[in-house]
Amino acid sequence: MRTVVAKFGGTSLADAGQFKKIRDIVARDPDRRYLVASAPGKRFAEDIKVTDLLIKCYEDAAAGRSFSEDLALVESRYREILQGLDLTFPLAEEMAVLAEHLAGNPQKAYVESRGEYLNSRILAEYLGFTFVDPEWCVCFGADGKLDLPMTRRAMGAALRPLKNAVIAGFYGADSEGNIHTFSRGGSDVTGSLAACAIQADLYENWTDVSGLLAADPRIIHEPKTVEYLSYRELRTLSYMGASVLHTDAVLPASDLGIPINIRNTNDPENPGTMIVRKLPKDQKKYPIVGVAGQKGMSVIQVEKVMVSDGSGFSAIMLDILKERQLPFEYCLTGIDSITLVIRSDILATCREELFTEIRDELHPDFLGVKENLSLIAVVGEKGTEASDANVRVLQALTREGIEISTINQGAGKLNLLIGTPEENYEDAIRAIYATMEMDD
Ligand code: ASP
């Protein structure tokens, strides 16, 4: 028997109808033994997530304002779910505990975690599974950082003896019993931790889309779904803005090589996207799996004759960045120049001082900056194994008259990074995406 951890996101648990879909999904595969649940999400576009209502309650309570209206909305969300499922559950008592906490000295993490706590208890009740409170097995240090080794041990010990369980996502606690949450969307992380703790065969992440899209749907009409991709490819695409899974959810699963399957609760037959360590050999006809990017970039150009003559010119540049703890996208050293791509909002915080330091330390022949650029990552592990793909991308951009301001491909060949003026961004994505469709 395999062991599958299945995490269900907020839209998958937004109302009683969605709970019923989950019951069917779980019934279809008895390997789905451990479930991780989010708080109820949006039922329609203008709806408010329960987590957002709870945060509002906390803010009002902390500011001495009345929170009862929003708390009543939270209660009504759960009441509707319970009625729709015909379940008995001590909701009034639970809400009274929360109201009392809010009226005292409210703790933000505790309040916002109650969405997952209540939803998971209800799901466990509905399915006849054991409820596992992450307060006892997702371990944070007093500094608010997750203690991964301790969490693995505690979660493993909590889950292994149980045939089935529902674990609340998004939060845990420190040794003093103080609740801590992950950043928003963090139930994905809980799911990955659970999969890791019990060394699951598969981590399923059930959401409201049928997998990772190969490009931004706001730019490409109905882009294709990526069938298979590697952890590394996923990380690069999500870093550049593609969102389907919390970035911190990748590491625990990828450490153990546990495959992650993104699935759609509203279309359970769809196989979704499979994220794995090693791609199946015959999987892809075209080596590029996806394209993603971001606007708001700047390129700093530092020129000096014979930058790379061994006198440590680039090391000094990197030292300056390190001293200032400045994150940057990439830094390229050429024969007579260094090119640094950095987010414009970060540069804006220190531009004058940074330039003065570069001038004082490096005495460049030229120092300039180009702003309003976008950075596009064309991602695919097989990158230049088929360098033909890169040629096609560059040809397509040239054909469309798109300026290529910078270009970078490391020897790792995971991605090709292209800098282009912001006004060309959407056209560039369209041109690149078209090359990905050529072989379909
Ligand atoms: N409920 C939390 C949020 O809305 C966590 C999650 O859904 O994963 O961010």
Short mmCIF file of C-alpha atoms and ligand atoms in Angstrom, two decimals:
data_model
loop_
_atom_site.label_atom_id
_atom_site.label_comp_id
_atom_site.label_asym_id
_atom_site.label_seq_id
_atom_site.Cartn_x
_atom_site.Cartn_y
_atom_site.Cartn_z
CA MET A 1 0.00 0.00 0.00
CA ARG A 2 1.24 3.44 -0.90
CA THR A 3 0.91 6.42 1.38
CA VAL A 4 -0.40 9.64 -0.05
CA VAL A 5 -0.61 13.00 1.70
CA ALA A 6 -3.33 15.14 0.15
CA LYS A 7 -3.54 18.84 0.91
CA PHE A 8 -6.77 20.67 0.09
CA GLY A 9 -6.63 24.43 -0.42
CA GLY A 10 -9.13 27.10 0.60
CA THR A 11 -11.32 26.99 -2.51
CA SER A 12 -11.45 23.18 -2.23
CA LEU A 13 -12.95 23.63 1.25
CA ALA A 14 -14.98 26.79 0.71
CA ASP A 15 -18.44 25.27 1.26
CA ALA A 16 -20.32 22.03 1.94
CA GLY A 17 -20.42 21.15 -1.78
CA GLN A 18 -16.62 21.24 -1.90
CA PHE A 19 -16.36 19.05 1.23
CA LYS A 20 -18.50 16.45 -0.58
CA LYS A 21 -16.13 16.50 -3.56
CA ILE A 22 -13.25 15.86 -1.18
CA ARG A 23 -15.09 12.92 0.36
CA ASP A 24 -15.44 11.40 -3.15
CA ILE A 25 -11.79 12.06 -3.99
CA VAL A 26 -10.64 10.40 -0.77
CA ALA A 27 -13.05 7.48 -1.22
CA ARG A 28 -11.65 6.84 -4.70
CA ASP A 29 -8.17 6.09 -3.38
CA PRO A 30 -7.66 4.58 0.09
CA ASP A 31 -3.96 5.47 -0.16
CA ARG A 32 -5.00 9.06 0.58
CA ARG A 33 -4.57 8.56 4.29
CA TYR A 34 -3.32 11.89 5.57
CA LEU A 35 -5.12 15.08 4.59
CA VAL A 36 -4.04 18.64 5.24
CA ALA A 37 -6.74 21.31 5.23
CA SER A 38 -6.78 25.07 4.66
CA ALA A 39 -9.36 27.52 5.99
CA PRO A 40 -12.46 28.14 3.85
CA GLY A 41 -11.45 30.26 0.86
CA LYS A 42 -13.49 32.25 -1.63
CA ARG A 43 -16.72 30.78 -3.02
CA PHE A 44 -16.97 33.49 -5.68
CA ALA A 45 -14.73 36.34 -6.86
CA GLU A 46 -15.92 39.01 -4.37
CA ASP A 47 -16.10 36.63 -1.42
CA ILE A 48 -13.75 37.05 1.55
CA LYS A 49 -11.45 34.26 2.75
CA VAL A 50 -12.03 33.20 6.35
CA THR A 51 -8.34 33.91 7.09
CA ASP A 52 -8.83 37.51 5.93
CA LEU A 53 -11.93 37.85 8.12
CA LEU A 54 -9.96 36.54 11.09
CA ILE A 55 -7.10 38.95 10.45
CA LYS A 56 -9.66 41.77 10.35
CA CYS A 57 -11.09 40.55 13.69
CA TYR A 58 -7.61 40.56 15.20
CA GLU A 59 -6.80 44.06 13.89
CA ASP A 60 -10.06 45.48 15.19
CA ALA A 61 -9.66 43.77 18.54
CA ALA A 62 -6.05 44.91 18.90
CA ALA A 63 -7.09 48.49 18.10
CA GLY A 64 -9.93 48.34 20.63
CA ARG A 65 -12.62 48.37 17.93
CA SER A 66 -15.60 46.01 17.78
CA PHE A 67 -14.86 42.74 15.98
CA SER A 68 -18.24 41.07 16.45
CA GLU A 69 -19.57 41.68 12.93
CA ASP A 70 -16.63 39.95 11.23
CA LEU A 71 -16.59 37.19 13.81
CA ALA A 72 -20.26 36.58 13.07
CA LEU A 73 -19.35 36.25 9.38
CA VAL A 74 -16.72 33.64 10.27
CA GLU A 75 -19.25 31.74 12.33
CA SER A 76 -21.83 31.84 9.54
CA ARG A 77 -19.31 30.35 7.06
CA TYR A 78 -18.81 27.33 9.32
CA ARG A 79 -22.48 27.09 10.23
CA GLU A 80 -23.40 26.85 6.54
CA ILE A 81 -20.81 24.12 6.00
CA LEU A 82 -22.07 22.16 9.01
CA GLN A 83 -25.68 22.47 7.91
CA GLY A 84 -24.83 21.44 4.35
CA LEU A 85 -23.04 18.35 5.67
CA ASP A 86 -25.64 17.62 8.33
CA LEU A 87 -22.97 17.48 11.02
CA THR A 88 -23.11 18.15 14.73
CA PHE A 89 -20.13 20.10 15.96
CA PRO A 90 -19.60 22.36 19.01
CA LEU A 91 -19.28 25.51 16.88
CA ALA A 92 -20.86 27.90 19.41
CA GLU A 93 -18.38 26.78 22.09
CA GLU A 94 -15.41 27.15 19.72
CA MET A 95 -16.53 30.63 18.68
CA ALA A 96 -16.95 31.63 22.34
CA VAL A 97 -13.34 30.60 23.04
CA LEU A 98 -12.16 32.71 20.11
CA ALA A 99 -14.29 35.70 21.11
CA GLU A 100 -12.89 35.53 24.61
CA HIS A 101 -9.33 35.43 23.28
CA LEU A 102 -10.02 38.43 21.03
CA ALA A 103 -11.47 40.40 23.92
CA GLY A 104 -8.36 39.78 26.06
CA ASN A 105 -4.82 40.20 24.77
CA PRO A 106 -5.18 38.81 21.23
CA GLN A 107 -2.29 37.09 19.44
CA LYS A 108 -2.34 37.51 15.66
CA ALA A 109 -1.00 34.07 14.78
CA TYR A 110 -3.43 32.34 17.12
CA VAL A 111 -6.42 34.22 15.69
CA GLU A 112 -5.50 33.67 12.02
CA SER A 113 -4.77 29.99 12.62
CA ARG A 114 -8.32 29.31 13.83
CA GLY A 115 -9.56 29.13 10.22
CA GLU A 116 -7.50 25.99 9.58
CA TYR A 117 -8.14 24.62 13.07
CA LEU A 118 -11.93 24.68 12.72
CA ASN A 119 -12.04 23.57 9.09
CA SER A 120 -9.77 20.59 9.74
CA ARG A 121 -11.77 19.51 12.75
CA ILE A 122 -14.94 19.66 10.67
CA LEU A 123 -13.34 17.74 7.79
CA ALA A 124 -12.04 15.09 10.18
CA GLU A 125 -15.49 14.74 11.72
CA TYR A 126 -17.12 14.50 8.30
CA LEU A 127 -14.77 11.79 7.02
CA GLY A 128 -14.41 9.91 10.30
CA PHE A 129 -10.65 10.61 10.36
CA THR A 130 -8.58 11.58 13.42
CA PHE A 131 -7.92 15.30 13.83
CA VAL A 132 -4.24 16.16 14.37
CA ASP A 133 -3.50 19.60 15.78
CA PRO A 134 -0.18 20.92 14.38
CA GLU A 135 0.22 22.78 17.66
CA TRP A 136 1.78 19.54 18.90
CA CYS A 137 3.84 18.48 15.90
CA VAL A 138 4.77 21.46 13.70
CA CYS A 139 7.57 22.88 15.81
CA PHE A 140 8.74 26.47 15.68
CA GLY A 141 11.64 28.00 17.57
CA ALA A 142 10.99 31.01 19.78
CA ASP A 143 12.41 33.12 16.90
CA GLY A 144 9.41 32.11 14.78
CA LYS A 145 11.48 29.89 12.46
CA LEU A 146 10.44 26.34 11.72
CA ASP A 147 12.51 23.62 13.41
CA LEU A 148 12.58 21.13 10.56
CA PRO A 149 14.30 18.14 12.22
CA MET A 150 12.08 18.38 15.27
CA THR A 151 8.96 18.77 13.12
CA ARG A 152 9.88 15.68 11.10
CA ARG A 153 10.25 13.62 14.25
CA ALA A 154 7.12 14.97 15.93
CA MET A 155 4.91 14.72 12.86
CA GLY A 156 6.14 11.24 12.08
CA ALA A 157 5.39 10.13 15.63
CA ALA A 158 1.95 11.74 15.54
CA LEU A 159 0.88 10.39 12.16
CA ARG A 160 2.44 6.94 11.86
CA PRO A 161 0.20 5.21 14.41
CA LEU A 162 -2.93 6.62 12.74
CA LYS A 163 -4.69 4.90 9.87
CA ASN A 164 -6.16 8.18 8.66
CA ALA A 165 -5.85 11.76 9.80
CA VAL A 166 -6.66 15.36 8.97
CA ILE A 167 -3.95 17.83 9.97
CA ALA A 168 -4.67 21.53 10.09
CA GLY A 169 -2.44 23.48 7.71
CA PHE A 170 -0.67 26.81 8.06
CA TYR A 171 0.42 26.82 11.73
CA GLY A 172 2.40 25.20 14.50
CA ALA A 173 3.69 26.25 17.89
CA ASP A 174 6.90 26.84 19.83
CA SER A 175 7.87 25.01 23.00
CA GLU A 176 6.03 27.62 25.10
CA GLY A 177 2.82 26.82 23.26
CA ASN A 178 2.74 30.10 21.32
CA ILE A 179 1.15 29.65 17.91
CA HIS A 180 3.17 30.61 14.80
CA THR A 181 1.97 30.63 11.22
CA PHE A 182 3.76 30.26 7.92
CA SER A 183 3.38 33.06 5.41
CA ARG A 184 0.11 33.20 3.47
CA GLY A 185 -0.71 30.08 1.52
CA GLY A 186 1.38 28.15 4.04
CA SER A 187 -0.84 25.06 4.28
CA ASP A 188 1.14 23.90 1.24
CA VAL A 189 4.18 23.85 3.52
CA THR A 190 2.37 21.80 6.17
CA GLY A 191 1.44 19.28 3.48
CA SER A 192 5.02 18.98 2.33
CA LEU A 193 6.22 18.58 5.92
CA ALA A 194 3.70 15.82 6.56
CA ALA A 195 4.72 14.01 3.36
CA CYS A 196 8.34 14.31 4.41
CA ALA A 197 7.69 13.15 8.01
CA ILE A 198 6.00 9.93 6.98
CA GLN A 199 8.11 9.49 3.83
CA ALA A 200 4.99 9.45 1.68
CA ASP A 201 5.04 8.04 -1.82
CA LEU A 202 3.23 11.09 -3.14
CA TYR A 203 2.22 14.57 -2.03
CA GLU A 204 -0.98 15.69 -3.74
CA ASN A 205 -1.82 19.36 -3.65
CA TRP A 206 -5.51 19.85 -4.51
CA THR A 207 -6.50 23.32 -5.65
CA ASP A 208 -8.83 24.98 -8.18
CA VAL A 209 -6.63 24.76 -11.27
CA SER A 210 -5.50 21.69 -13.14
CA GLY A 211 -1.80 22.28 -12.59
CA LEU A 212 0.94 24.73 -13.35
CA LEU A 213 0.33 26.87 -16.40
CA ALA A 214 3.18 27.19 -18.87
CA ALA A 215 2.70 30.98 -19.03
CA ASP A 216 0.78 33.78 -17.34
CA PRO A 217 -2.92 33.44 -18.34
CA ARG A 218 -3.30 37.23 -18.16
CA ILE A 219 -1.01 37.41 -21.20
CA ILE A 220 -1.59 34.08 -22.96
CA HIS A 221 -5.16 32.96 -23.58
CA GLU A 222 -5.59 29.50 -22.03
CA PRO A 223 -1.95 28.49 -21.85
CA LYS A 224 -1.22 24.80 -21.69
CA THR A 225 -0.72 23.01 -18.40
CA VAL A 226 2.72 21.61 -17.70
CA GLU A 227 2.45 17.83 -17.38
CA TYR A 228 5.81 17.14 -15.76
CA LEU A 229 8.46 19.40 -14.37
CA SER A 230 11.38 19.10 -11.99
CA TYR A 231 11.63 20.70 -8.55
CA ARG A 232 14.31 23.00 -9.93
CA GLU A 233 12.16 24.11 -12.81
CA LEU A 234 9.25 24.75 -10.47
CA ARG A 235 11.42 26.79 -8.13
CA THR A 236 12.69 28.97 -10.94
CA LEU A 237 9.23 29.52 -12.39
CA SER A 238 7.70 30.35 -9.02
CA TYR A 239 10.59 32.65 -8.16
CA MET A 240 9.81 34.53 -11.35
CA GLY A 241 6.13 34.84 -10.50
CA ALA A 242 4.29 31.68 -11.59
CA SER A 243 2.14 30.78 -8.62
CA VAL A 244 0.62 27.42 -7.89
CA LEU A 245 2.47 26.22 -4.80
CA HIS A 246 4.06 28.05 -1.85
CA THR A 247 7.81 28.26 -2.61
CA ASP A 248 8.73 26.85 0.81
CA ALA A 249 6.65 23.76 0.09
CA VAL A 250 9.10 22.47 -2.48
CA LEU A 251 12.14 21.91 -0.28
CA PRO A 252 10.90 19.33 2.27
CA ALA A 253 9.44 17.13 -0.49
CA SER A 254 12.35 17.60 -2.88
CA ASP A 255 14.88 16.69 -0.16
CA LEU A 256 13.40 13.20 -0.06
CA GLY A 257 12.46 13.10 -3.72
CA ILE A 258 8.73 12.83 -2.94
CA PRO A 259 6.78 13.68 -6.11
CA ILE A 260 4.28 16.55 -5.83
CA ASN A 261 1.11 16.33 -7.88
CA ILE A 262 -0.96 19.50 -8.41
CA ARG A 263 -4.61 18.46 -8.87
CA ASN A 264 -7.96 20.17 -9.37
CA THR A 265 -10.73 19.38 -6.85
CA ASN A 266 -13.28 20.54 -9.44
CA ASP A 267 -11.85 18.30 -12.17
CA PRO A 268 -10.50 15.26 -10.32
CA GLU A 269 -10.02 13.15 -13.45
CA ASN A 270 -7.43 15.58 -14.76
CA PRO A 271 -3.93 14.22 -13.97
CA GLY A 272 -2.66 17.78 -13.28
CA THR A 273 1.02 18.61 -13.01
CA MET A 274 3.59 16.21 -11.64
CA ILE A 275 6.70 17.70 -10.01
CA VAL A 276 9.57 15.25 -9.72
CA ARG A 277 13.32 15.07 -9.21
CA LYS A 278 14.08 13.44 -12.52
CA LEU A 279 11.90 13.90 -15.55
CA PRO A 280 10.75 10.79 -17.41
CA LYS A 281 12.99 10.40 -20.48
CA ASP A 282 10.29 10.51 -23.11
CA GLN A 283 8.17 13.09 -21.37
CA LYS A 284 8.76 16.24 -23.30
CA LYS A 285 9.01 16.87 -26.95
CA TYR A 286 10.05 20.45 -26.42
CA PRO A 287 12.77 21.26 -23.86
CA ILE A 288 11.18 24.48 -22.56
CA VAL A 289 8.50 23.81 -19.94
CA GLY A 290 7.42 27.31 -19.06
CA VAL A 291 8.06 31.00 -19.25
CA ALA A 292 7.62 33.57 -16.47
CA GLY A 293 8.90 37.01 -15.75
CA GLN A 294 8.77 40.22 -13.82
CA LYS A 295 8.78 43.91 -14.58
CA GLY A 296 10.51 46.51 -12.42
CA MET A 297 14.14 45.61 -13.06
CA SER A 298 17.23 47.77 -13.51
CA VAL A 299 20.57 46.93 -15.09
CA ILE A 300 23.75 48.49 -13.76
CA GLN A 301 26.64 48.54 -16.16
CA VAL A 302 30.18 48.99 -14.82
CA GLU A 303 32.94 49.24 -17.40
CA LYS A 304 36.66 49.06 -16.89
CA VAL A 305 39.33 47.78 -19.21
CA MET A 306 40.31 44.21 -18.36
CA VAL A 307 37.81 43.58 -15.57
CA SER A 308 38.70 39.92 -15.69
CA ASP A 309 42.49 40.24 -15.41
CA GLY A 310 42.56 38.60 -11.98
CA SER A 311 42.88 41.78 -9.93
CA GLY A 312 39.63 41.00 -8.10
CA PHE A 313 37.51 43.70 -9.71
CA SER A 314 34.37 41.55 -9.70
CA ALA A 315 35.11 40.28 -6.18
CA ILE A 316 35.10 43.89 -4.95
CA MET A 317 31.78 44.46 -6.69
CA LEU A 318 30.28 41.39 -5.04
CA ASP A 319 31.71 42.46 -1.68
CA ILE A 320 29.99 45.82 -1.98
CA LEU A 321 26.68 44.03 -2.61
CA LYS A 322 27.30 41.63 0.26
CA GLU A 323 28.17 44.37 2.75
CA ARG A 324 24.94 46.13 1.88
CA GLN A 325 23.04 42.82 1.90
CA LEU A 326 21.61 43.71 -1.48
CA PRO A 327 19.78 40.86 -3.19
CA PHE A 328 20.21 40.87 -6.96
CA GLU A 329 18.98 38.75 -9.86
CA TYR A 330 22.32 38.11 -11.49
CA CYS A 331 25.78 39.54 -12.02
CA LEU A 332 27.70 38.85 -15.22
CA THR A 333 31.38 39.52 -15.71
CA GLY A 334 32.59 40.24 -19.22
CA ILE A 335 36.03 41.13 -20.55
CA ASP A 336 35.75 44.84 -19.84
CA SER A 337 32.47 45.06 -17.95
CA ILE A 338 30.20 43.87 -15.17
CA THR A 339 26.44 43.73 -15.65
CA LEU A 340 24.25 43.62 -12.59
CA VAL A 341 20.49 43.03 -12.77
CA ILE A 342 18.67 44.20 -9.68
CA ARG A 343 15.06 45.02 -8.80
CA SER A 344 14.38 48.73 -9.22
CA ASP A 345 12.60 49.06 -5.86
CA ILE A 346 15.65 47.63 -4.11
CA LEU A 347 18.03 49.86 -6.05
CA ALA A 348 15.90 52.91 -5.23
CA THR A 349 16.62 52.43 -1.52
CA CYS A 350 20.40 52.90 -1.94
CA ARG A 351 21.20 54.12 -5.42
CA GLU A 352 23.27 57.20 -4.59
CA GLU A 353 25.36 55.56 -1.87
CA LEU A 354 25.86 52.43 -3.95
CA PHE A 355 27.09 54.39 -6.95
CA THR A 356 29.42 56.48 -4.80
CA GLU A 357 30.89 53.32 -3.32
CA ILE A 358 31.34 51.69 -6.73
CA ARG A 359 33.10 54.84 -7.98
CA ASP A 360 35.35 55.05 -4.90
CA GLU A 361 36.25 51.36 -4.79
CA LEU A 362 36.42 50.44 -8.47
CA HIS A 363 37.21 53.69 -10.31
CA PRO A 364 35.24 52.51 -13.35
CA ASP A 365 35.69 54.00 -16.82
CA PHE A 366 31.90 54.09 -17.09
CA LEU A 367 29.04 53.56 -14.69
CA GLY A 368 25.45 53.65 -15.87
CA VAL A 369 22.01 52.27 -15.16
CA LYS A 370 19.15 51.33 -17.42
CA GLU A 371 15.72 51.22 -15.80
CA ASN A 372 12.21 49.99 -16.61
CA LEU A 373 13.31 46.58 -17.73
CA SER A 374 11.59 43.27 -17.36
CA LEU A 375 13.36 39.98 -16.77
CA ILE A 376 12.03 36.84 -18.40
CA ALA A 377 13.04 33.29 -17.48
CA VAL A 378 12.66 30.69 -20.18
CA VAL A 379 12.78 27.53 -18.10
CA GLY A 380 13.60 23.96 -18.98
CA GLU A 381 16.15 21.53 -17.49
CA LYS A 382 16.96 20.28 -20.92
CA GLY A 383 17.72 23.92 -21.79
CA THR A 384 20.46 23.90 -24.28
CA GLU A 385 20.71 20.15 -24.58
CA ALA A 386 18.57 21.11 -27.49
CA SER A 387 20.10 24.53 -28.09
CA ASP A 388 17.72 24.68 -30.98
CA ALA A 389 15.05 25.79 -28.50
CA ASN A 390 17.09 28.80 -27.42
CA VAL A 391 17.79 29.70 -31.01
CA ARG A 392 14.08 29.60 -31.71
CA VAL A 393 13.38 31.87 -28.75
CA LEU A 394 15.96 34.44 -29.78
CA GLN A 395 14.85 34.31 -33.41
CA ALA A 396 11.22 34.81 -32.37
CA LEU A 397 12.12 37.85 -30.27
CA THR A 398 14.18 39.36 -33.07
CA ARG A 399 11.42 38.71 -35.59
CA GLU A 400 8.97 40.62 -33.38
CA GLY A 401 11.43 43.51 -33.10
CA ILE A 402 11.83 43.01 -29.35
CA GLU A 403 14.94 44.53 -27.86
CA ILE A 404 17.10 42.08 -25.93
CA SER A 405 18.81 44.28 -23.36
CA THR A 406 20.61 41.50 -21.47
CA ILE A 407 20.90 37.78 -21.81
CA ASN A 408 22.27 35.16 -19.44
CA GLN A 409 22.52 31.44 -19.49
CA GLY A 410 24.71 29.72 -16.93
CA ALA A 411 26.38 26.39 -17.50
CA GLY A 412 23.59 24.83 -15.41
CA LYS A 413 21.36 25.39 -18.42
CA LEU A 414 18.20 25.44 -16.36
CA ASN A 415 17.03 28.71 -17.70
CA LEU A 416 17.70 31.45 -20.16
CA LEU A 417 17.26 34.88 -18.60
CA ILE A 418 16.35 37.66 -20.95
CA GLY A 419 16.12 41.33 -20.05
CA THR A 420 13.84 43.40 -22.23
CA PRO A 421 12.23 46.86 -21.90
CA GLU A 422 9.01 46.75 -19.87
CA GLU A 423 6.93 47.91 -22.82
CA ASN A 424 8.06 44.79 -24.72
CA TYR A 425 7.31 42.39 -21.86
CA GLU A 426 3.91 41.04 -22.93
CA ASP A 427 4.95 40.75 -26.60
CA ALA A 428 8.11 38.93 -25.57
CA ILE A 429 6.13 36.41 -23.49
CA ARG A 430 3.77 35.85 -26.44
CA ALA A 431 6.66 35.37 -28.86
CA ILE A 432 8.41 32.90 -26.55
CA TYR A 433 5.21 31.00 -25.78
CA ALA A 434 4.54 30.63 -29.51
CA THR A 435 7.84 28.74 -29.88
CA MET A 436 6.66 26.34 -27.15
CA GLU A 437 3.54 25.54 -29.10
CA MET A 438 5.32 24.84 -32.38
CA ASP A 439 5.81 21.13 -31.65
CA ASP A 440 2.36 20.39 -30.27
N1 ASP B 1 -5.53 30.17 5.08
C1 ASP B 1 -4.21 30.66 4.85
C2 ASP B 1 -4.24 31.71 3.77
O1 ASP B 1 -5.32 32.11 3.34
C3 ASP B 1 -3.23 29.57 4.56
C4 ASP B 1 -3.56 28.69 3.37
O2 ASP B 1 -4.65 28.76 2.80
O3 ASP B 1 -2.67 27.93 2.97
O4 ASP B 1 -3.20 32.18 3.39
#
